[in-house]
GROMACS .gro file of C-alpha atoms in nm:
model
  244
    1UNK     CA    1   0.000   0.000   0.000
    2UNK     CA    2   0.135   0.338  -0.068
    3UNK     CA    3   0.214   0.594   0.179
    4UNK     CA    4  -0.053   0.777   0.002
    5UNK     CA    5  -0.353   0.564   0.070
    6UNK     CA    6  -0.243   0.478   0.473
    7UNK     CA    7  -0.533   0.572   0.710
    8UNK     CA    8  -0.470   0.798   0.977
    9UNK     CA    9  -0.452   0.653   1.311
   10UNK     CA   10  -0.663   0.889   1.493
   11UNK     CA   11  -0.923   0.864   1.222
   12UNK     CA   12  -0.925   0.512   1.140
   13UNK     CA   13  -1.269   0.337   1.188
   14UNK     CA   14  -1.237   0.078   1.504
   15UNK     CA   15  -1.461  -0.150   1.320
   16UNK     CA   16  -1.234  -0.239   1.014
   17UNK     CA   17  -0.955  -0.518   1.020
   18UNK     CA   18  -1.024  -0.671   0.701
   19UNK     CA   19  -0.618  -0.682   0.613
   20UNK     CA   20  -0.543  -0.604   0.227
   21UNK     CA   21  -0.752  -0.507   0.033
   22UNK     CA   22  -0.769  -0.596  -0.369
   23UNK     CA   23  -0.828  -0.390  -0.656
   24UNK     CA   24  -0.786  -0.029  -0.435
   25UNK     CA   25  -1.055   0.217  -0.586
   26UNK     CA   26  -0.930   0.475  -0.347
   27UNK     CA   27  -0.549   0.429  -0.358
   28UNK     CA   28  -0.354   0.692  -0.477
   29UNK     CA   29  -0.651   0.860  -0.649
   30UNK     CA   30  -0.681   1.180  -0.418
   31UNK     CA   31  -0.309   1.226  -0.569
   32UNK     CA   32  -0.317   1.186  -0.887
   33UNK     CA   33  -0.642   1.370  -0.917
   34UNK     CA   34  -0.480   1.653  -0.698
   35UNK     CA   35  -0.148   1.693  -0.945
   36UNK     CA   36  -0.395   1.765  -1.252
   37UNK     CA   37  -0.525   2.065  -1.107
   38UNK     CA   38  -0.205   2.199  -1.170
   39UNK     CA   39  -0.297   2.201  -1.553
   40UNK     CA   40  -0.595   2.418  -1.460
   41UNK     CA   41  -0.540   2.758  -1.373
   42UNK     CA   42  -0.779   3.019  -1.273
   43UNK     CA   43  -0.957   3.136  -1.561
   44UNK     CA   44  -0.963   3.541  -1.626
   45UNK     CA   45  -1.293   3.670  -1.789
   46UNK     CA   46  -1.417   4.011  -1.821
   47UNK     CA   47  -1.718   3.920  -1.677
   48UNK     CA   48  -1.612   3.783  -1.321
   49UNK     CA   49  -1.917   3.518  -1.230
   50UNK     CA   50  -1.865   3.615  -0.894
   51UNK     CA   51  -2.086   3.917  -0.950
   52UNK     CA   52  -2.371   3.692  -1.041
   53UNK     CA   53  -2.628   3.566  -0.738
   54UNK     CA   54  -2.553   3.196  -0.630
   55UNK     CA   55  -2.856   3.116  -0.729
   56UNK     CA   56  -2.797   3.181  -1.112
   57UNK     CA   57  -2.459   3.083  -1.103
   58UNK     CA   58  -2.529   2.725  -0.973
   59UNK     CA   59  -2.800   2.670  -1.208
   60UNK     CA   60  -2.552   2.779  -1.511
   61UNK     CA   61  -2.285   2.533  -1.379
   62UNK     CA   62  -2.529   2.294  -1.389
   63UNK     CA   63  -2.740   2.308  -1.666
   64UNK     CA   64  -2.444   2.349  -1.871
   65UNK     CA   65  -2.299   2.008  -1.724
   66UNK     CA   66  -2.585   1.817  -1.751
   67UNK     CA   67  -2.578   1.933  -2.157
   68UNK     CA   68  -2.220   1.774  -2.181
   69UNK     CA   69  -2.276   1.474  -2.020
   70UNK     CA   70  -2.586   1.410  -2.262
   71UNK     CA   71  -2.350   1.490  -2.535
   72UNK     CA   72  -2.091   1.283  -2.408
   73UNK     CA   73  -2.359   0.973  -2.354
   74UNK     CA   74  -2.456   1.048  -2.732
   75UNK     CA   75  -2.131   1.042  -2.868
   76UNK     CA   76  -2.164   1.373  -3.014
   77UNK     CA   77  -1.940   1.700  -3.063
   78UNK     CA   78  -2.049   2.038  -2.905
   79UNK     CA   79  -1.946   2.387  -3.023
   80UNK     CA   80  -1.947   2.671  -2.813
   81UNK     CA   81  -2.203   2.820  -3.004
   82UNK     CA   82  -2.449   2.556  -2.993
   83UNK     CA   83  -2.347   2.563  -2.576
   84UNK     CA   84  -2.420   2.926  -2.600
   85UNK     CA   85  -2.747   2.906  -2.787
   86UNK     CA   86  -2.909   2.609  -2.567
   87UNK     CA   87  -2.776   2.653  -2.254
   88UNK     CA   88  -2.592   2.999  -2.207
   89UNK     CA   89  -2.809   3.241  -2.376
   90UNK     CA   90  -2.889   3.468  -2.178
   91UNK     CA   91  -2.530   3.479  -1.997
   92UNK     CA   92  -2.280   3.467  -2.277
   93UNK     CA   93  -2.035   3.710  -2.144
   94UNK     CA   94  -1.998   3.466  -1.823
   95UNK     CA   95  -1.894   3.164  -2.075
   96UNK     CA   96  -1.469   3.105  -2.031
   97UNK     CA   97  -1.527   3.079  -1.668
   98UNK     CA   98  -1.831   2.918  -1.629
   99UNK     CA   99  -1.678   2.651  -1.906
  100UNK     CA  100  -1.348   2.631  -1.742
  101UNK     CA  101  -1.495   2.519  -1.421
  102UNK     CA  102  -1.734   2.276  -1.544
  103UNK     CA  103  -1.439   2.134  -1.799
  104UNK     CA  104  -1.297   2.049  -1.411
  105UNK     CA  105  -1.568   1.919  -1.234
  106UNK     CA  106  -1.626   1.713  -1.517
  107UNK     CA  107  -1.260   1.570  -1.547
  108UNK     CA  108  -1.241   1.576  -1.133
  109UNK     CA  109  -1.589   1.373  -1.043
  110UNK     CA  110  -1.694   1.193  -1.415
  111UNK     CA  111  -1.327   1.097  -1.548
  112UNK     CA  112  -1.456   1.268  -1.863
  113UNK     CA  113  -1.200   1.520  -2.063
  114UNK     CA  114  -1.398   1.814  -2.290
  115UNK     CA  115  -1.124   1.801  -2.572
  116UNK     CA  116  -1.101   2.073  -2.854
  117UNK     CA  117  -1.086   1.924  -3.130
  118UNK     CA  118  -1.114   2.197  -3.422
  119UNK     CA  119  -1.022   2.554  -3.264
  120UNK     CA  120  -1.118   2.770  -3.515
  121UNK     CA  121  -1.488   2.687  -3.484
  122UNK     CA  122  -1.463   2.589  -3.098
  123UNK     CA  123  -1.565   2.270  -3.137
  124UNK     CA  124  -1.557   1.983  -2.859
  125UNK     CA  125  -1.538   1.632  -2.786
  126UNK     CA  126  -1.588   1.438  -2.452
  127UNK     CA  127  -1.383   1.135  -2.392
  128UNK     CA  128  -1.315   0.914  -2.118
  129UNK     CA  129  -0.983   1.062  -1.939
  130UNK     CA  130  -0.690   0.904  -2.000
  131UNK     CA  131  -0.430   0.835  -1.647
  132UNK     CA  132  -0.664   0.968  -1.363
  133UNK     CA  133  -0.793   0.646  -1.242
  134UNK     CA  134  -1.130   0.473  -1.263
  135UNK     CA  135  -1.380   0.727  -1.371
  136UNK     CA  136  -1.642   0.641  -1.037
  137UNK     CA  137  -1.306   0.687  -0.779
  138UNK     CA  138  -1.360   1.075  -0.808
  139UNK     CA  139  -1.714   1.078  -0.752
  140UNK     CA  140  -1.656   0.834  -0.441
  141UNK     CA  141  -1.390   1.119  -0.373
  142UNK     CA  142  -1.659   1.344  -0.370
  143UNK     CA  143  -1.927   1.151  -0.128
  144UNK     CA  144  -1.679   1.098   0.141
  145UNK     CA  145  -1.631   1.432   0.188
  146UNK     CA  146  -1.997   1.535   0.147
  147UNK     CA  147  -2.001   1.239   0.422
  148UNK     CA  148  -1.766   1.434   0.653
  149UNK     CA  149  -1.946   1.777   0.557
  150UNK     CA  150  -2.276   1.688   0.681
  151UNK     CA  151  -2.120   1.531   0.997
  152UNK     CA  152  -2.044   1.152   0.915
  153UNK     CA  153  -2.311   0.990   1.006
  154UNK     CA  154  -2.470   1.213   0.712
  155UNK     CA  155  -2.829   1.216   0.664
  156UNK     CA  156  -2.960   1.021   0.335
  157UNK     CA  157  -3.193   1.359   0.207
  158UNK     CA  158  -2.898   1.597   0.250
  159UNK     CA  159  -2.632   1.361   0.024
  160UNK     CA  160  -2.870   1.329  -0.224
  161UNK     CA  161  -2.969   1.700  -0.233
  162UNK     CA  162  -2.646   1.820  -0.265
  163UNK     CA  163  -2.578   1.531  -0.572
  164UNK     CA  164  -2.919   1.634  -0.723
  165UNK     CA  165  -2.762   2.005  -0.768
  166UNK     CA  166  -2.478   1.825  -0.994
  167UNK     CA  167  -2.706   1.681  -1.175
  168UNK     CA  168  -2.684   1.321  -1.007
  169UNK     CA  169  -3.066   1.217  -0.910
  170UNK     CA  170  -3.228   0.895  -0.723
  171UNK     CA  171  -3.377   0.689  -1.056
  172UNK     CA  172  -3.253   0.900  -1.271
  173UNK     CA  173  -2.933   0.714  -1.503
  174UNK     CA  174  -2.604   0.855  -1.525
  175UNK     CA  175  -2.410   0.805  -1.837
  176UNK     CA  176  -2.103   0.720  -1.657
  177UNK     CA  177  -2.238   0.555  -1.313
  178UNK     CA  178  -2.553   0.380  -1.409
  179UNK     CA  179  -2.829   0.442  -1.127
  180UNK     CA  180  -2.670   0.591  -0.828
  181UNK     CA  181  -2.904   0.504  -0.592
  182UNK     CA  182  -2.798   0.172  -0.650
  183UNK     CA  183  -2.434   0.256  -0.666
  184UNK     CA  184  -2.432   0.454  -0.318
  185UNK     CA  185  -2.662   0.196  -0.128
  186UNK     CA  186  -2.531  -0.142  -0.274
  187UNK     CA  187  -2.226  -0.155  -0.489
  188UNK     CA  188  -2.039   0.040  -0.288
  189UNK     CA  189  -2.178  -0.068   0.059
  190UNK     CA  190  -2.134  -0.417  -0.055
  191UNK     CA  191  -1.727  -0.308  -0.141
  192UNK     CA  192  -1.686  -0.167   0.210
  193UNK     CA  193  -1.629   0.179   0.051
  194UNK     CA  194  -1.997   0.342   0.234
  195UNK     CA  195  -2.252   0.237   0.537
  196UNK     CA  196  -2.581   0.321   0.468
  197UNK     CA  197  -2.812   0.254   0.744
  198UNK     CA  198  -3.137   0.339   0.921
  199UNK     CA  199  -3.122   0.588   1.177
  200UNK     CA  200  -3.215   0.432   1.519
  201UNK     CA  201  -3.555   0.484   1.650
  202UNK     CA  202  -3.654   0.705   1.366
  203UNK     CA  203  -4.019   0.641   1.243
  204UNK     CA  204  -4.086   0.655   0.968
  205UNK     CA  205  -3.752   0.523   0.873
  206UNK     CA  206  -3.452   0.777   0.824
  207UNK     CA  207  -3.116   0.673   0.631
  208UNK     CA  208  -2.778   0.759   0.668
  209UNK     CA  209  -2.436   0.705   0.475
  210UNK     CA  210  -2.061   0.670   0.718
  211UNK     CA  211  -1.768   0.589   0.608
  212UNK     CA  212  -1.710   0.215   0.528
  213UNK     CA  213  -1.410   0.015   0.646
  214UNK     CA  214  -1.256   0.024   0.291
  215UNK     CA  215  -1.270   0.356   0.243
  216UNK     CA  216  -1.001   0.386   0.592
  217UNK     CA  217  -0.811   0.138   0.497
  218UNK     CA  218  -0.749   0.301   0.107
  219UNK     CA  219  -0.743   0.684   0.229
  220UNK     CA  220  -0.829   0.906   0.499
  221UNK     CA  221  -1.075   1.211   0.645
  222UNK     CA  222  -0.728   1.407   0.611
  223UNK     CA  223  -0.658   1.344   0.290
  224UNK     CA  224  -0.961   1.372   0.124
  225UNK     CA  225  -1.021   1.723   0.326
  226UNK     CA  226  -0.703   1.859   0.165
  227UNK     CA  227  -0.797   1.739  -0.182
  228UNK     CA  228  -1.155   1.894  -0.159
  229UNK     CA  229  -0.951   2.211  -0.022
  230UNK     CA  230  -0.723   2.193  -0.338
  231UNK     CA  231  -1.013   2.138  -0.570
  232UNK     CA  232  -1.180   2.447  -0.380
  233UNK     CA  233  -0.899   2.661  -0.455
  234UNK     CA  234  -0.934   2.600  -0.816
  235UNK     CA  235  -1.268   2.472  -0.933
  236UNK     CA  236  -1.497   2.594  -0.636
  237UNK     CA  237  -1.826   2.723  -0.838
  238UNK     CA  238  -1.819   2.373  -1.000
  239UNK     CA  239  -1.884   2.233  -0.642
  240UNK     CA  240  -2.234   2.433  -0.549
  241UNK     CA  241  -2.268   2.240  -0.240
  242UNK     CA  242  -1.928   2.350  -0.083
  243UNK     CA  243  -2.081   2.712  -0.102
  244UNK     CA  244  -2.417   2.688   0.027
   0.00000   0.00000   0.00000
C-alpha cells in the first residue's frame, strides 16, 4: 500500500480489520487527481461570475454540465455556439469561466476530458480521461467528503440533495455511473467503501451514509479534506454544495 492511501490513526474506523484489500478504488486517487489541477489555472474573464447571485450561477454550472454529459452519452461534438445558444443564452459574457470550471468538475468527479478538437470553430469532444484512475473513484472522492461535511453519520436527504444540484438524481441514469441510488446503497456498501443505514428509532424510517471500512483502509478524512480544499482553490463554483 502506498504511503498515500495509509489511514490515519486517529481517524481510522475501530470496526475495520479486514487486512489487504484488492483492486484499491481509493489508492492513490486523491493524488493523482490533486497533481492535474495543476494544468488548470484560474480562468480570467471580463465578466467575473462572482458578481452573479448563487442562485444563477449554480443553475448555469449545472445546466451546462448536464448538456455535456448528454452529449458525451450520445457520442456527439459540441461547439461553443451551440453551448451558447441552448444553454448559455442569456449569460454569454460569463462563458470562459463558467466553461473552465465545469471542464474540471467534469474531469475531477466523471473521469470525462472536454477536448477541442477543431479551434477555429470551438468545437468539442468528450472522452473518457486518460491516467486519472477509474472514472467512479472521483465521484466516491466526492461523497466521502460530502459524508464528513454533513457530519459523518450524514443524513440520506442531504447527500442526495447536494448530488441532485450536480445533476446526479435517485432513478434517474447517469451516463457514466448507471443508477446511483444503486451505486451509493449497494455496490459500494457491498465493497466496504460506504454504510448506509437506518437511523435508530426514527419512524418513519430515516437513512444515513458513514464511512465504510474500505474507504479507511485506502485513504483518509485528512486526505480527502485537503484534496476537496485543493479542488476548492481552483474549481470551487463547479462544487455548489461546498458554497451553500
Amino acid at each position: 500500500m502506498s504511503e498515500l492511501s495509509k489511514p490515519e490513526e486517529g481517524l481510522q474506523d475501530p470496526g475495520e480489520g479486514q487486512g489487504p484489500v484488492e483492486v484499491p478504488l481509493l489508492e492513490a486517487e486523491v493524488g493523482e487527481s490533486a497533481s492535474h489541477l495543476a494544468f488548470y489555472p484560474p480562468a480570467s474573464s471580463s465578466a467575473p461570475v462572482e458578481t452573479l447571485p448563487r442562485e444563477i450561477l449554480h443553475r448555469m454550472i449545472g445546466k451546462l454540465m448536464k448538456f455535456l454529459l448528454l452529449k458525451y452519452r450520445a457520442k456527439e461534438l459540441t461547439s461553443q455556439a451551440e453551448m451558447l445558444n441552448e444553454v448559455l443564452r442569456d449569460n454569454q459574457e460569463h462563458f470562459p469561466a463558467v466553461f473552465r470550471d465545469v471542464s474540471v468538475c467534469l474531469q475531477l468527479l466523471f473521469g470525462v476530458d472536454v477536448e477541442e478538437v477543431d479551434p477555429a470553430e470551438h468545437t468539442y469532444i468528450l472522452m473518457l480521461s486518460d491516467g486519472v484512475g477509474l472514472p467512479k473513484a472521483g465521484f466516491l472522492v466526492l461523497v466521502l467528503s460530502m459524508i464528513m461535511q454533513f457530519g459523518d453519520p450524514a443524513p440520506e436527504e442531504a447527500v442526495w440533495g447536494a448530488l441532485s444540484r450536480m445533476g446526479v438524481c435517485v432513478g434517474s441514469e447517469h451516463c457514466v455511473f448507471g443508477e446511483p441510488r444503486e451505486l451509493l446503497t449497494q455496490v459500494w456498501v457491498r465493497e466496504g467503501y460506504l454504510r448506509y443505514e437506518q437511523v435508530p428509532d426514527s419512524h418513519p424510517a430515516r437513512y444515513e451514509f458513514l464511512w465504510g471500512p474500505r474507504a479507511y483502509v485506502e485513504t483518509s478524512k485528512w486526505q480527502v479534506m485537503a484534496f476537496m480544499l485543493r479542488v476548492n482553490q481552483r474549481a470551487l463554483r463547479a462544487f455548489p454544495f461546498l458554497s451553500a
